[in-house]
CSV table of C-alpha atoms in Angstrom, one decimal:
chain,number,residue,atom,x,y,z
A,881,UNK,CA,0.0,0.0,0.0
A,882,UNK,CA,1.5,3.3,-1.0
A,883,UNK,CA,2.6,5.4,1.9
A,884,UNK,CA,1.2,8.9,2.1
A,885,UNK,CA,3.1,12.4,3.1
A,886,UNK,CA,1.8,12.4,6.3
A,887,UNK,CA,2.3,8.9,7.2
A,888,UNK,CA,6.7,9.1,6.1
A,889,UNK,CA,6.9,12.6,8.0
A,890,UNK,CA,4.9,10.5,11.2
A,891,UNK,CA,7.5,7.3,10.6
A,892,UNK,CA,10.5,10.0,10.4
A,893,UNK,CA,9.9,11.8,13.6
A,894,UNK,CA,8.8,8.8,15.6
A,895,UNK,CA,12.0,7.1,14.0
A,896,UNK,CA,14.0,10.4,15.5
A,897,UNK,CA,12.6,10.3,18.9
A,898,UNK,CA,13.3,6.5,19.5
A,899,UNK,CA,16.7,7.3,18.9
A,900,UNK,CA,17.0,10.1,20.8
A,901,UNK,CA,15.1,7.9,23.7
A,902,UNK,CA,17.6,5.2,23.2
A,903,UNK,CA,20.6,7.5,23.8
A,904,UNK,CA,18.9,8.8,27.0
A,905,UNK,CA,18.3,5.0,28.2
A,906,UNK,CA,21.7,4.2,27.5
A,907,UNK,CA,23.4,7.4,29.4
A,908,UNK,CA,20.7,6.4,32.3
A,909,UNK,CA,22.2,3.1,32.3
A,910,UNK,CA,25.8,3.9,31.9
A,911,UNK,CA,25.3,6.3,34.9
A,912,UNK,CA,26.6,9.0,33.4
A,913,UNK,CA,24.2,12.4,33.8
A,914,UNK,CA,22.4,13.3,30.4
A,915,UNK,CA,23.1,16.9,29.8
A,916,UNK,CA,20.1,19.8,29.9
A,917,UNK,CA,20.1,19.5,25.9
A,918,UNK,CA,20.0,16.2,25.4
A,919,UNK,CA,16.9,16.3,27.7
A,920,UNK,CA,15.3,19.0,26.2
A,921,UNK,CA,15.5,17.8,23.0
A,922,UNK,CA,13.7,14.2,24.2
A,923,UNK,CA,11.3,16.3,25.5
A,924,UNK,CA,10.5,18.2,21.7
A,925,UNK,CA,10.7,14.8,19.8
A,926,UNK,CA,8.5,13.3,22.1
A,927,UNK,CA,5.8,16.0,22.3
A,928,UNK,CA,6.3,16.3,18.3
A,929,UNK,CA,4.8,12.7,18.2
A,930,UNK,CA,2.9,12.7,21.3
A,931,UNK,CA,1.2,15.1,23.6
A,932,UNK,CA,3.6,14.6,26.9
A,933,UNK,CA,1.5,13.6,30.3
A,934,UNK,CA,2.5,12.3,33.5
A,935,UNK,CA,2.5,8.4,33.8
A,936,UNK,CA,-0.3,7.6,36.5
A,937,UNK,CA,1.6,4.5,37.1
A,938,UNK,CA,3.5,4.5,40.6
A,939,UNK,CA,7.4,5.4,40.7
A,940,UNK,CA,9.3,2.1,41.1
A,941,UNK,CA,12.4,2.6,43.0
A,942,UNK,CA,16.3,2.8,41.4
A,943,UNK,CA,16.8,-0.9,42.2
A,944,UNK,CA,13.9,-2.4,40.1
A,945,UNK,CA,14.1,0.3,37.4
A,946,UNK,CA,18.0,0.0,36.3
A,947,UNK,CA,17.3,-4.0,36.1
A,948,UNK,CA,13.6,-4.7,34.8
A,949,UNK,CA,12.5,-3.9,31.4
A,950,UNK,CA,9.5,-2.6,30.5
A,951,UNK,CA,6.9,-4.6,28.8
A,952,UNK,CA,5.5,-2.9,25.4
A,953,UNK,CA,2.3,-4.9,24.3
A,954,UNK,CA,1.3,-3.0,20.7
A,955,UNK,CA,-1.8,-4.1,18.8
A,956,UNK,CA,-1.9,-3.7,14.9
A,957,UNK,CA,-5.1,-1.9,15.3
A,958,UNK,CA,-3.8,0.7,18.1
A,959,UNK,CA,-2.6,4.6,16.9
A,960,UNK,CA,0.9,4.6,17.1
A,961,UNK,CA,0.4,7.2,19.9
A,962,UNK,CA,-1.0,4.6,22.4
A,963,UNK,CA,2.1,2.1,21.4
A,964,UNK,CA,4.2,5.1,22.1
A,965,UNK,CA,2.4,6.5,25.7
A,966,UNK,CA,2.0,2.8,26.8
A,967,UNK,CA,5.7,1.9,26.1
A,968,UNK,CA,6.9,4.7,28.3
A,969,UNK,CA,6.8,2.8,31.9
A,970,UNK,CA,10.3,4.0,33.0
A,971,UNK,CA,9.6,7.0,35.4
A,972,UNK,CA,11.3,10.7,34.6
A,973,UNK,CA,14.5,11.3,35.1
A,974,UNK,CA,13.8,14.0,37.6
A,975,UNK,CA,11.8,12.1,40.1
A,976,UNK,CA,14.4,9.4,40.2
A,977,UNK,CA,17.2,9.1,42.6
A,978,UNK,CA,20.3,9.7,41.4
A,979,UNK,CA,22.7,7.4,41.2
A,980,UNK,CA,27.0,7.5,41.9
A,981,UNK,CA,28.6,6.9,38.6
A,982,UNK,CA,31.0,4.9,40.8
A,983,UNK,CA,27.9,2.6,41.6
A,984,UNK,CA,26.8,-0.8,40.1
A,985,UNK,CA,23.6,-0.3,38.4
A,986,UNK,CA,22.0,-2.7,41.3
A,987,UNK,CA,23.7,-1.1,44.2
A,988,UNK,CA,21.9,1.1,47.1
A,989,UNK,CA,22.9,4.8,48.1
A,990,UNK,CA,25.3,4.5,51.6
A,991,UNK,CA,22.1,6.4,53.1
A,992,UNK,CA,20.2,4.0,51.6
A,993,UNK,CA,22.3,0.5,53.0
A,994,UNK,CA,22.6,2.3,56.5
A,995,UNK,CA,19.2,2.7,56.8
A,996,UNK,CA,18.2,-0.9,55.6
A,997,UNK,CA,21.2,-2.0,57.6
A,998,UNK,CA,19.4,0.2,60.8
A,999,UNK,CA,16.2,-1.3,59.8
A,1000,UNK,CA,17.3,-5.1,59.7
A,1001,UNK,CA,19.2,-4.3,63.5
A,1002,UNK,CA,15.9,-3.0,64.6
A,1003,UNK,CA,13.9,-5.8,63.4
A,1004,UNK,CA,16.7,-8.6,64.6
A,1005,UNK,CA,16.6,-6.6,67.8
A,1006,UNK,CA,13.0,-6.4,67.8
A,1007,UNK,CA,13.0,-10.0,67.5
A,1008,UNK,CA,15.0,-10.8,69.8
A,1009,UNK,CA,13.4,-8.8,72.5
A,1010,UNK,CA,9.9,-10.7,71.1
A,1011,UNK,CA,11.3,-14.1,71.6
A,1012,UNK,CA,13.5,-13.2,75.0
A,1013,UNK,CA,10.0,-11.5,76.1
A,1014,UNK,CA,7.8,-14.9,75.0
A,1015,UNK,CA,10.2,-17.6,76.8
A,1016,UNK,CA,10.2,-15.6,80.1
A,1017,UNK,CA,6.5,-14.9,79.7
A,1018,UNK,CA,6.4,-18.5,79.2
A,1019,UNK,CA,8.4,-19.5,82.0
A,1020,UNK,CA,6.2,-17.4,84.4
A,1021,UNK,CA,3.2,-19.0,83.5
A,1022,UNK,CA,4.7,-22.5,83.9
A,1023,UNK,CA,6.0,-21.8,87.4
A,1024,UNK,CA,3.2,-19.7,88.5
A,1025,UNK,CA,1.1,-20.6,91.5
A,1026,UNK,CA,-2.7,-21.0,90.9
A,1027,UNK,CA,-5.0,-20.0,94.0
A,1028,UNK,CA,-7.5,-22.4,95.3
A,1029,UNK,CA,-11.0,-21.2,94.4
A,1030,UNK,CA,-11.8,-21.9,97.8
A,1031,UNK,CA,-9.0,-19.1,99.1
A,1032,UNK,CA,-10.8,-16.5,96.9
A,1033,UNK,CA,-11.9,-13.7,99.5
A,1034,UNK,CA,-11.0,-15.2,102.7
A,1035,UNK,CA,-8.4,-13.3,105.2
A,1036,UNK,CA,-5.6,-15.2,107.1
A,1037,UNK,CA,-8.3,-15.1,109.9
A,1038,UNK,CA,-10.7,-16.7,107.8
A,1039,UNK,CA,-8.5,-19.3,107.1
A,1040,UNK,CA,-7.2,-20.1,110.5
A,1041,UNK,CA,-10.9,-20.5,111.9
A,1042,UNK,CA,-11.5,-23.2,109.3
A,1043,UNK,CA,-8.2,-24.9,109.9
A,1044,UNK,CA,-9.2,-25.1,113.8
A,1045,UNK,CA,-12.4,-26.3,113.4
A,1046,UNK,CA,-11.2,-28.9,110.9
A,1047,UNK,CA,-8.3,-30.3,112.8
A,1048,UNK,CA,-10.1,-30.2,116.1
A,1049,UNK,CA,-13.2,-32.4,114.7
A,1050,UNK,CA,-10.9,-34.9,112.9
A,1051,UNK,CA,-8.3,-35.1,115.7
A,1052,UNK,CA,-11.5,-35.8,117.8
A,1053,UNK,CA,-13.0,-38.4,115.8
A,1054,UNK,CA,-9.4,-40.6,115.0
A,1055,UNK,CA,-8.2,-40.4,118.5
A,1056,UNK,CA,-8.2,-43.9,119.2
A,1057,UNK,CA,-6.1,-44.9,116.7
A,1058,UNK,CA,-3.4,-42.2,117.7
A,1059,UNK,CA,-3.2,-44.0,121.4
A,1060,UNK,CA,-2.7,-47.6,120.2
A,1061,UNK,CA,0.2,-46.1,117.6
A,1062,UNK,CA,2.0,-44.7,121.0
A,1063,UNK,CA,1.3,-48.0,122.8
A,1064,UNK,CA,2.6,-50.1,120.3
A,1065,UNK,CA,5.5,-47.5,119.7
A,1066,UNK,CA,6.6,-47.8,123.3
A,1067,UNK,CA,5.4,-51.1,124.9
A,1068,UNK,CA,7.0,-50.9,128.2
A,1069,UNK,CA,5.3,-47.4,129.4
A,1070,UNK,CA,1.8,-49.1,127.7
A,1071,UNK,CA,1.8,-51.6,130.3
A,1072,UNK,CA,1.1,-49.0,132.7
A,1073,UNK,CA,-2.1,-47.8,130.5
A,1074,UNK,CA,-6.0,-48.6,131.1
A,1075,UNK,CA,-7.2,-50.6,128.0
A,1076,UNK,CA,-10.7,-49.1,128.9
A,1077,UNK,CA,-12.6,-46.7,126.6
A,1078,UNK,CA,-11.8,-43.8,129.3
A,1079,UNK,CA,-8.3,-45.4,128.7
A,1080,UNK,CA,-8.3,-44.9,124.9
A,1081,UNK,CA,-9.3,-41.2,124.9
A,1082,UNK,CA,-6.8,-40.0,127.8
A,1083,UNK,CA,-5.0,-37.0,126.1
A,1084,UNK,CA,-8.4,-36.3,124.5
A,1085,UNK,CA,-9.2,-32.8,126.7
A,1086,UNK,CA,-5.6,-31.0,126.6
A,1087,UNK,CA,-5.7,-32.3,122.4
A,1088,UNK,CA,-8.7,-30.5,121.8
A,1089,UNK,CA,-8.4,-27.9,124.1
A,1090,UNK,CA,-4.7,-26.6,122.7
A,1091,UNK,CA,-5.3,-27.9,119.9
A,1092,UNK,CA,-7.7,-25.4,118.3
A,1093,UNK,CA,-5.4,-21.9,118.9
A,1094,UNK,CA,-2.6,-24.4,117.7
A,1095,UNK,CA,-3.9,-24.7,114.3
A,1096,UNK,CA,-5.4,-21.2,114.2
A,1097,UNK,CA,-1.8,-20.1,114.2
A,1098,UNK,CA,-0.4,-22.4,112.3
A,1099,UNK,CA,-2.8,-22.2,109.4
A,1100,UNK,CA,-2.5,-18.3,109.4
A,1101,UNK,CA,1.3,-18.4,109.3
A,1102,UNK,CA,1.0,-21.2,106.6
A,1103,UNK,CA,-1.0,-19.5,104.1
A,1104,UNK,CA,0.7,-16.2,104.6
A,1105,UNK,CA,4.3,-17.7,104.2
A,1106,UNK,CA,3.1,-19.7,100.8
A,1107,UNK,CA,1.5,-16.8,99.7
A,1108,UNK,CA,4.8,-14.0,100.3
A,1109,UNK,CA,7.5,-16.6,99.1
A,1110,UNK,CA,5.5,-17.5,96.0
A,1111,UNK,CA,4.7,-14.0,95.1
A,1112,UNK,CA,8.2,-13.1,95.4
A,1113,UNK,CA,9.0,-16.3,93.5
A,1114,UNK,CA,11.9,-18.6,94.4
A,1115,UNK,CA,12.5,-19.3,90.5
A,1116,UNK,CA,10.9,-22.5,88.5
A,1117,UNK,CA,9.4,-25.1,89.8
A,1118,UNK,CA,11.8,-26.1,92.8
A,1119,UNK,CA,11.3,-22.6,94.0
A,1120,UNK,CA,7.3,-23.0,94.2
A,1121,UNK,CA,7.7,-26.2,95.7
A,1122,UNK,CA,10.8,-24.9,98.2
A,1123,UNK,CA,8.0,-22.2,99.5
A,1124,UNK,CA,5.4,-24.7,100.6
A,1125,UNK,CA,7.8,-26.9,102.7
A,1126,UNK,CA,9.3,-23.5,103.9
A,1127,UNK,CA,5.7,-22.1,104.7
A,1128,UNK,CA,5.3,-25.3,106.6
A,1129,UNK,CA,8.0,-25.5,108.7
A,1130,UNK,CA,7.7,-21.7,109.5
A,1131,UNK,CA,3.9,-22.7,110.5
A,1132,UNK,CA,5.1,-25.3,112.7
A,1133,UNK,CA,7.3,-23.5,114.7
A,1134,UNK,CA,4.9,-20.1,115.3
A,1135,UNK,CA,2.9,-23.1,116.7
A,1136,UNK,CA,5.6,-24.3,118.9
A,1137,UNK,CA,4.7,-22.7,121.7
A,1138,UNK,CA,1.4,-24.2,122.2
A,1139,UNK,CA,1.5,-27.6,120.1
A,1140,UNK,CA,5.1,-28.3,122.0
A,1141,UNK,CA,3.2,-29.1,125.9
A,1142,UNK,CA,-0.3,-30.3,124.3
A,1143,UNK,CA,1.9,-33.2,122.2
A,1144,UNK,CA,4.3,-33.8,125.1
A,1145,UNK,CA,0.9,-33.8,127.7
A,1146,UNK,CA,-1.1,-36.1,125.2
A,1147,UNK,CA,1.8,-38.8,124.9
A,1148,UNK,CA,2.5,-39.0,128.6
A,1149,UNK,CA,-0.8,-39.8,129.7
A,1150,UNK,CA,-1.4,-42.2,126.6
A,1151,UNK,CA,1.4,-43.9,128.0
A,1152,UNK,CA,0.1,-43.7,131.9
A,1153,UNK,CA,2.9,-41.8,132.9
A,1154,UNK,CA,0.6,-39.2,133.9
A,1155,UNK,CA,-2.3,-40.4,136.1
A,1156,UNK,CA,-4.2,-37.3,135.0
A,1157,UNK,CA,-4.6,-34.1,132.9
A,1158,UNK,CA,-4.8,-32.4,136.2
A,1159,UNK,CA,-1.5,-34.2,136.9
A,1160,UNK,CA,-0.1,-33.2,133.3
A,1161,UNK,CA,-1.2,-29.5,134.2
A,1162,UNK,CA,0.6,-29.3,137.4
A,1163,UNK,CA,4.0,-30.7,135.7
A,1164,UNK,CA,3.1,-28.2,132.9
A,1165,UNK,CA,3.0,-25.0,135.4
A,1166,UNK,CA,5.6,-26.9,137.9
A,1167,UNK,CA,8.2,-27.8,135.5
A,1168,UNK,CA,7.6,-26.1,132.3
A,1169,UNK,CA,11.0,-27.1,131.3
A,1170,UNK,CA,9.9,-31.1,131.4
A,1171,UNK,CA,7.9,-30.0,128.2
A,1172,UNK,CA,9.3,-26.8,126.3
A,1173,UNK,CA,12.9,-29.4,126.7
A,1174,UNK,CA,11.7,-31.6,123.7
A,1175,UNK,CA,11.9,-29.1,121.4
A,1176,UNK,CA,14.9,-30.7,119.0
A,1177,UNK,CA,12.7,-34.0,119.0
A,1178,UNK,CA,9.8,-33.3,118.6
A,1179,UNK,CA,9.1,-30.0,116.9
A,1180,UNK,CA,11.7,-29.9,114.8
A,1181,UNK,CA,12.8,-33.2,114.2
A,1182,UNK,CA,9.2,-34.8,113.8
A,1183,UNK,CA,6.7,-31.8,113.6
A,1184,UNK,CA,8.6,-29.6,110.9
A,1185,UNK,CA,9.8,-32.8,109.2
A,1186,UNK,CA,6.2,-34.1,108.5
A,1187,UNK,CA,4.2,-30.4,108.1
A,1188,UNK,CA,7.5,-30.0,105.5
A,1189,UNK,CA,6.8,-33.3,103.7
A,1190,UNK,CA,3.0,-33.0,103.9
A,1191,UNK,CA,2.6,-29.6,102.4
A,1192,UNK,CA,5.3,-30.3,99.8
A,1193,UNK,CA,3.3,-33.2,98.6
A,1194,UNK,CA,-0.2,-32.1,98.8
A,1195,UNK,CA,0.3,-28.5,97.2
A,1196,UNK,CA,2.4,-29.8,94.3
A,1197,UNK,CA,0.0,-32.5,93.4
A,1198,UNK,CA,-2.7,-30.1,93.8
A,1199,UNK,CA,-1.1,-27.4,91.8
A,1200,UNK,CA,-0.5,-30.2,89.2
A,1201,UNK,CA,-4.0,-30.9,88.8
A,1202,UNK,CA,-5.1,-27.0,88.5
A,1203,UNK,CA,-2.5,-26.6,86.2
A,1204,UNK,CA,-3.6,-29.2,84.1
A,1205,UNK,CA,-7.5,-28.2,84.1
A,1206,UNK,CA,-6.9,-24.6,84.3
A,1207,UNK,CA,-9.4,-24.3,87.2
A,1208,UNK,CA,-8.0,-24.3,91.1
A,1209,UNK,CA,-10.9,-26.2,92.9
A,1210,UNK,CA,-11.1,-30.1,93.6
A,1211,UNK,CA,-13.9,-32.1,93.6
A,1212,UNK,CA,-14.9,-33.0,97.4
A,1213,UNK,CA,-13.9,-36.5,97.0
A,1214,UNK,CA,-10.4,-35.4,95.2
A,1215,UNK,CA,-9.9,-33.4,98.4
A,1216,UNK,CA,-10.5,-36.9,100.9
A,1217,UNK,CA,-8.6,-39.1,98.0
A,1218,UNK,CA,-5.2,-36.5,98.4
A,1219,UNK,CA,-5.6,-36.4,101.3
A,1220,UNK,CA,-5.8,-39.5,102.3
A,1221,UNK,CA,-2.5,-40.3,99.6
A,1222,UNK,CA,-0.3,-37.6,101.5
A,1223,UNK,CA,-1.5,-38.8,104.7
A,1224,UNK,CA,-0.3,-42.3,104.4
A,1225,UNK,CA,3.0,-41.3,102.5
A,1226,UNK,CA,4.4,-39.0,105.1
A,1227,UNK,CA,2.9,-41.3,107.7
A,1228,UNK,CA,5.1,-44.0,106.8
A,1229,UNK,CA,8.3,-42.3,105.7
A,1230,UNK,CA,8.6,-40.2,109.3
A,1231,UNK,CA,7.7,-43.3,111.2
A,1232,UNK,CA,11.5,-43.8,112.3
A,1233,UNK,CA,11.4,-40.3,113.6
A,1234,UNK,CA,8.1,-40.7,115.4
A,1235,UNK,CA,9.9,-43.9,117.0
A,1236,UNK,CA,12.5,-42.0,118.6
A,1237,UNK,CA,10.3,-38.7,119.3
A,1238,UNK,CA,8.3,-41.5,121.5
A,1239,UNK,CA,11.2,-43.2,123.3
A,1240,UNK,CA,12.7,-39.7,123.6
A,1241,UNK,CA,9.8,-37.5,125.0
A,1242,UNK,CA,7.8,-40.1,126.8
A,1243,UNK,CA,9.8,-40.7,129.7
A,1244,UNK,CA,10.1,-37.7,132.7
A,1245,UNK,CA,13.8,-37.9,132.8
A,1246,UNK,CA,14.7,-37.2,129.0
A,1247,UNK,CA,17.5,-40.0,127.6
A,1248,UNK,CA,20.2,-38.3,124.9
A,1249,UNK,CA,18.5,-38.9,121.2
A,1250,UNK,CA,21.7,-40.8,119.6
A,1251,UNK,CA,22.0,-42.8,122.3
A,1252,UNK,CA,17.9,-43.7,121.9
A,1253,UNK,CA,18.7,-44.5,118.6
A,1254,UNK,CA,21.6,-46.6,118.8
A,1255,UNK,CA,20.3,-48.7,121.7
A,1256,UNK,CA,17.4,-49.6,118.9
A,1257,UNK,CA,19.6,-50.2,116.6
A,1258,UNK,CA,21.5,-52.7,118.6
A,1259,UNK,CA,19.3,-54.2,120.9
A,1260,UNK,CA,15.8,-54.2,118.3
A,1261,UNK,CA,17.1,-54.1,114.7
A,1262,UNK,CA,16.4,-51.6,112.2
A,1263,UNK,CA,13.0,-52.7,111.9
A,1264,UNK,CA,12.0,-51.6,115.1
A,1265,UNK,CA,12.6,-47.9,113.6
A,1266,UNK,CA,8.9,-48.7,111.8
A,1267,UNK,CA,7.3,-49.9,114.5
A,1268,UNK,CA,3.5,-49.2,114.8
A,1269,UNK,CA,3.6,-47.6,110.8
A,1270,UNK,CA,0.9,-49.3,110.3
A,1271,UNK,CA,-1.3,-47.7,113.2
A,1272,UNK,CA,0.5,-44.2,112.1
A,1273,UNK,CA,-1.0,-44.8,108.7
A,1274,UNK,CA,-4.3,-46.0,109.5
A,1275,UNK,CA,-4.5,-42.8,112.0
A,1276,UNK,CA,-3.1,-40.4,109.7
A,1277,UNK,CA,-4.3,-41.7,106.1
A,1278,UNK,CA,-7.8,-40.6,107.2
A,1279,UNK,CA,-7.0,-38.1,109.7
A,1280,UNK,CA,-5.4,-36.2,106.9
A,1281,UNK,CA,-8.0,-37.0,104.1
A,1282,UNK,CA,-10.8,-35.6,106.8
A,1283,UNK,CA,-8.9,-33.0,107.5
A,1284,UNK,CA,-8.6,-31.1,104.1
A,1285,UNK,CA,-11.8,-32.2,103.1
A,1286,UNK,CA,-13.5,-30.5,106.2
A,1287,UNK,CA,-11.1,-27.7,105.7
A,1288,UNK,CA,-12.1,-26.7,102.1
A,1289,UNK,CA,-15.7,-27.5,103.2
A,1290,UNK,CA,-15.5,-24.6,106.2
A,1291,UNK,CA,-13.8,-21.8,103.7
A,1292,UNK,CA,-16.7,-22.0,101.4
A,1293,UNK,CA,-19.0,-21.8,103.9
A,1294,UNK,CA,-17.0,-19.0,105.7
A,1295,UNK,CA,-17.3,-17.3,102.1
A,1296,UNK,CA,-20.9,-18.1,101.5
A,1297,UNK,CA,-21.7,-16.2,105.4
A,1298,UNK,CA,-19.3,-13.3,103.9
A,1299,UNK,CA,-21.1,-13.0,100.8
A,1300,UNK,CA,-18.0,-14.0,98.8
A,1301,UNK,CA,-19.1,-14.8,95.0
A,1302,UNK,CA,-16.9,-16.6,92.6
């Protein structure tokens, strides 16, 4: 088809500016500045083919637009002014950064590198501040301690009154079983003792009756040990556990004073030694020194000992199970099966001290402890260190189960009378 005047003179100048355009390309490439003519005369070859607008397309940054290439898609049936308009993806050369010309082509600015060098510090920082933050958030919440529902509420005088009422009803009810564990413990005093049912419960009266402020303390000084030393925290698991043996030994001497003549008392006239509790009395106010004395054996080698052991076992199970559930409350009959569990454990692994704390205390004129212990050794075996575990169990296995189930039972009702709601 023959080509028409205004057709060659279109081909010529588009011919011209796409040379001129490939020379600015190529200095844009090269890195090398084009010069203010050069520029201005792409700008009159282009507008002599096109009318110039600016590209509604976003500016890509120097990185991308040094290595990609733009994409021309021409149609036969498009004006040569679309081709043209469409073909021009590569943004002006005044809203580009400028580049060193000592620079490879794919190379960032030094302002540029420290900044994405300052970036990438901040975000490894950031990171690692992230992950340093999750592991000891982490590590909190595995060795955090989770409050019985049953505490919710309830002051350390709250909790004392149920512990006194608890211990003083199941104290009172497995009596009995106590007295023939002493008897069989020390069977030379026990012939001495009344096998009657007066006989069983002597010890009862000074039991109760010191018994009571006894726990009152102790439970107070318990719970508000445990609770300090766990909201300080000790550090991971050992130091959670640590706090309630700590808490327990702390409550068993705060309750020294009383527990110390009530236990000494109660023994004695299980035993017969005593004809009386008016006769325990006057020794008590007579010779307070016969009692208070036994302090190494009995509270702190056999009363810390166990309220250590117990507490260690109990709360840790306990805290297991809460942990597990995500709840802190037990079932009543999980309370009386624990219970029970601890009870009998601790029962059986103190028995050697409760042997010698018997053979020790028991008597008015109080024999050295090593000496106790090697004369039973020698002259009884080691087996005679467990004598009577089994009536220590079958008093304590129960005594203990009651115990914290009547214990939990009295805080909720305490809360229910205070109006305490969940």
């Amino acid at each position: 088809m023959a080509m028409t005047t205004s057709d060659g003179l279109l081909h010529m100048k588009a011919g011209f500016a796409s040379q001129v355009l490939r020379n600015d390309l190529r200095n844009v490439i090269s890195h090398s500045p084009a010069s203010s003519s050069t520029l201005s005369l792409f700008k009159r070859s282009l507008a002599s083919v096109v009318s110039l607008r600016p590209s509604s397309t976003s500016h890509l940054n120097a990185s991308s637009a040094s290595t990609s290439s733009p994409v021309v898609v021409a149609s036969s049936s498009a004006p040569m002014s679309t081709v043209v308009s469409s073909s021009l993806v590569t943004p002006p050369l005044s809203s580009r950064p400028r580049a060193s010309s000592s620079s490879s082509p794919t190379s960032s600015s030094p302002s540029a590198s420290s900044s994405s060098s300052s970036s990438s510090s901040s975000a490894s920082s950031s990171s690692s501040s992230s992950s340093s933050s999750c592991s000891s958030s982490s590590s909190a919440s595995s060795s955090s301690f989770i409050q019985p529902k049953t505490d919710h509420g309830l002051s350390t005088t709250d909790q004392s009154l149920a512990g006194a009422g608890a211990k003083a009803l199941s104290k009172l009810i497995l009596y009995p079983l106590d007295t023939w564990k002493s008897r069989r413990q020390n069977p030379l005093l026990a012939a001495k003792a009344v096998s009657t049912v007066s006989g069983i419960f002597r010890g009862v009266v000074p039991k109760i009756t010191l018994y009571t402020p006894y726990q009152a303390i102790y439970m107070g000084t318990y719970t508000e040990v445990r609770d300090v030393l766990v909201a300080r925290g000790l550090g991971g698991v050992l130091g959670t556990t640590t706090s309630f043996a700590i808490a327990g030994v702390a409550a068993e001497i705060a309750g020294a004073t009383i527990r110390l003549p009530m236990e000494v008392a109660k023994l004695r006239l299980q035993l017969g030694v005593y004809s009386s509790t008016m006769h325990a009395v006057k020794e008590l106010v007579g010779r307070p020194s016969q009692f208070y004395g036994n302090f190494v054996q009995q509270t702190l080698m056999h009363d810390c000992v166990y309220s250590a052991t117990s507490w260690l076992m109990y709360e840790t199970c306990r805290q297991q199970i809460f942990a597990t559930r995500g709840v802190g409350e037990l079932a009543v009959h999980e309370n009386v099966l624990l219970g029970a569990v601890t009870g009998a454990a601790c029962a059986f692994v103190t028995t050697p001290l409760d042997v010698l704390n018997t053979r020790v205390t028991a008597p008015s004129v109080r024999p050295q402890i090593r000496a106790v212990a090697l004369q039973i050794a020698r002259q009884e075996g080691m087996l005679a260190f467990f004598s009577g575990w089994t009536y220590r169990v079958a008093h304590l296995a129960p005594c203990s189960a009651l115990y914290f189930c009547l214990y939990e039972v009295a805080k909720m009702q305490l809360a229910r009378w205070k109006g305490v709601t969940d």
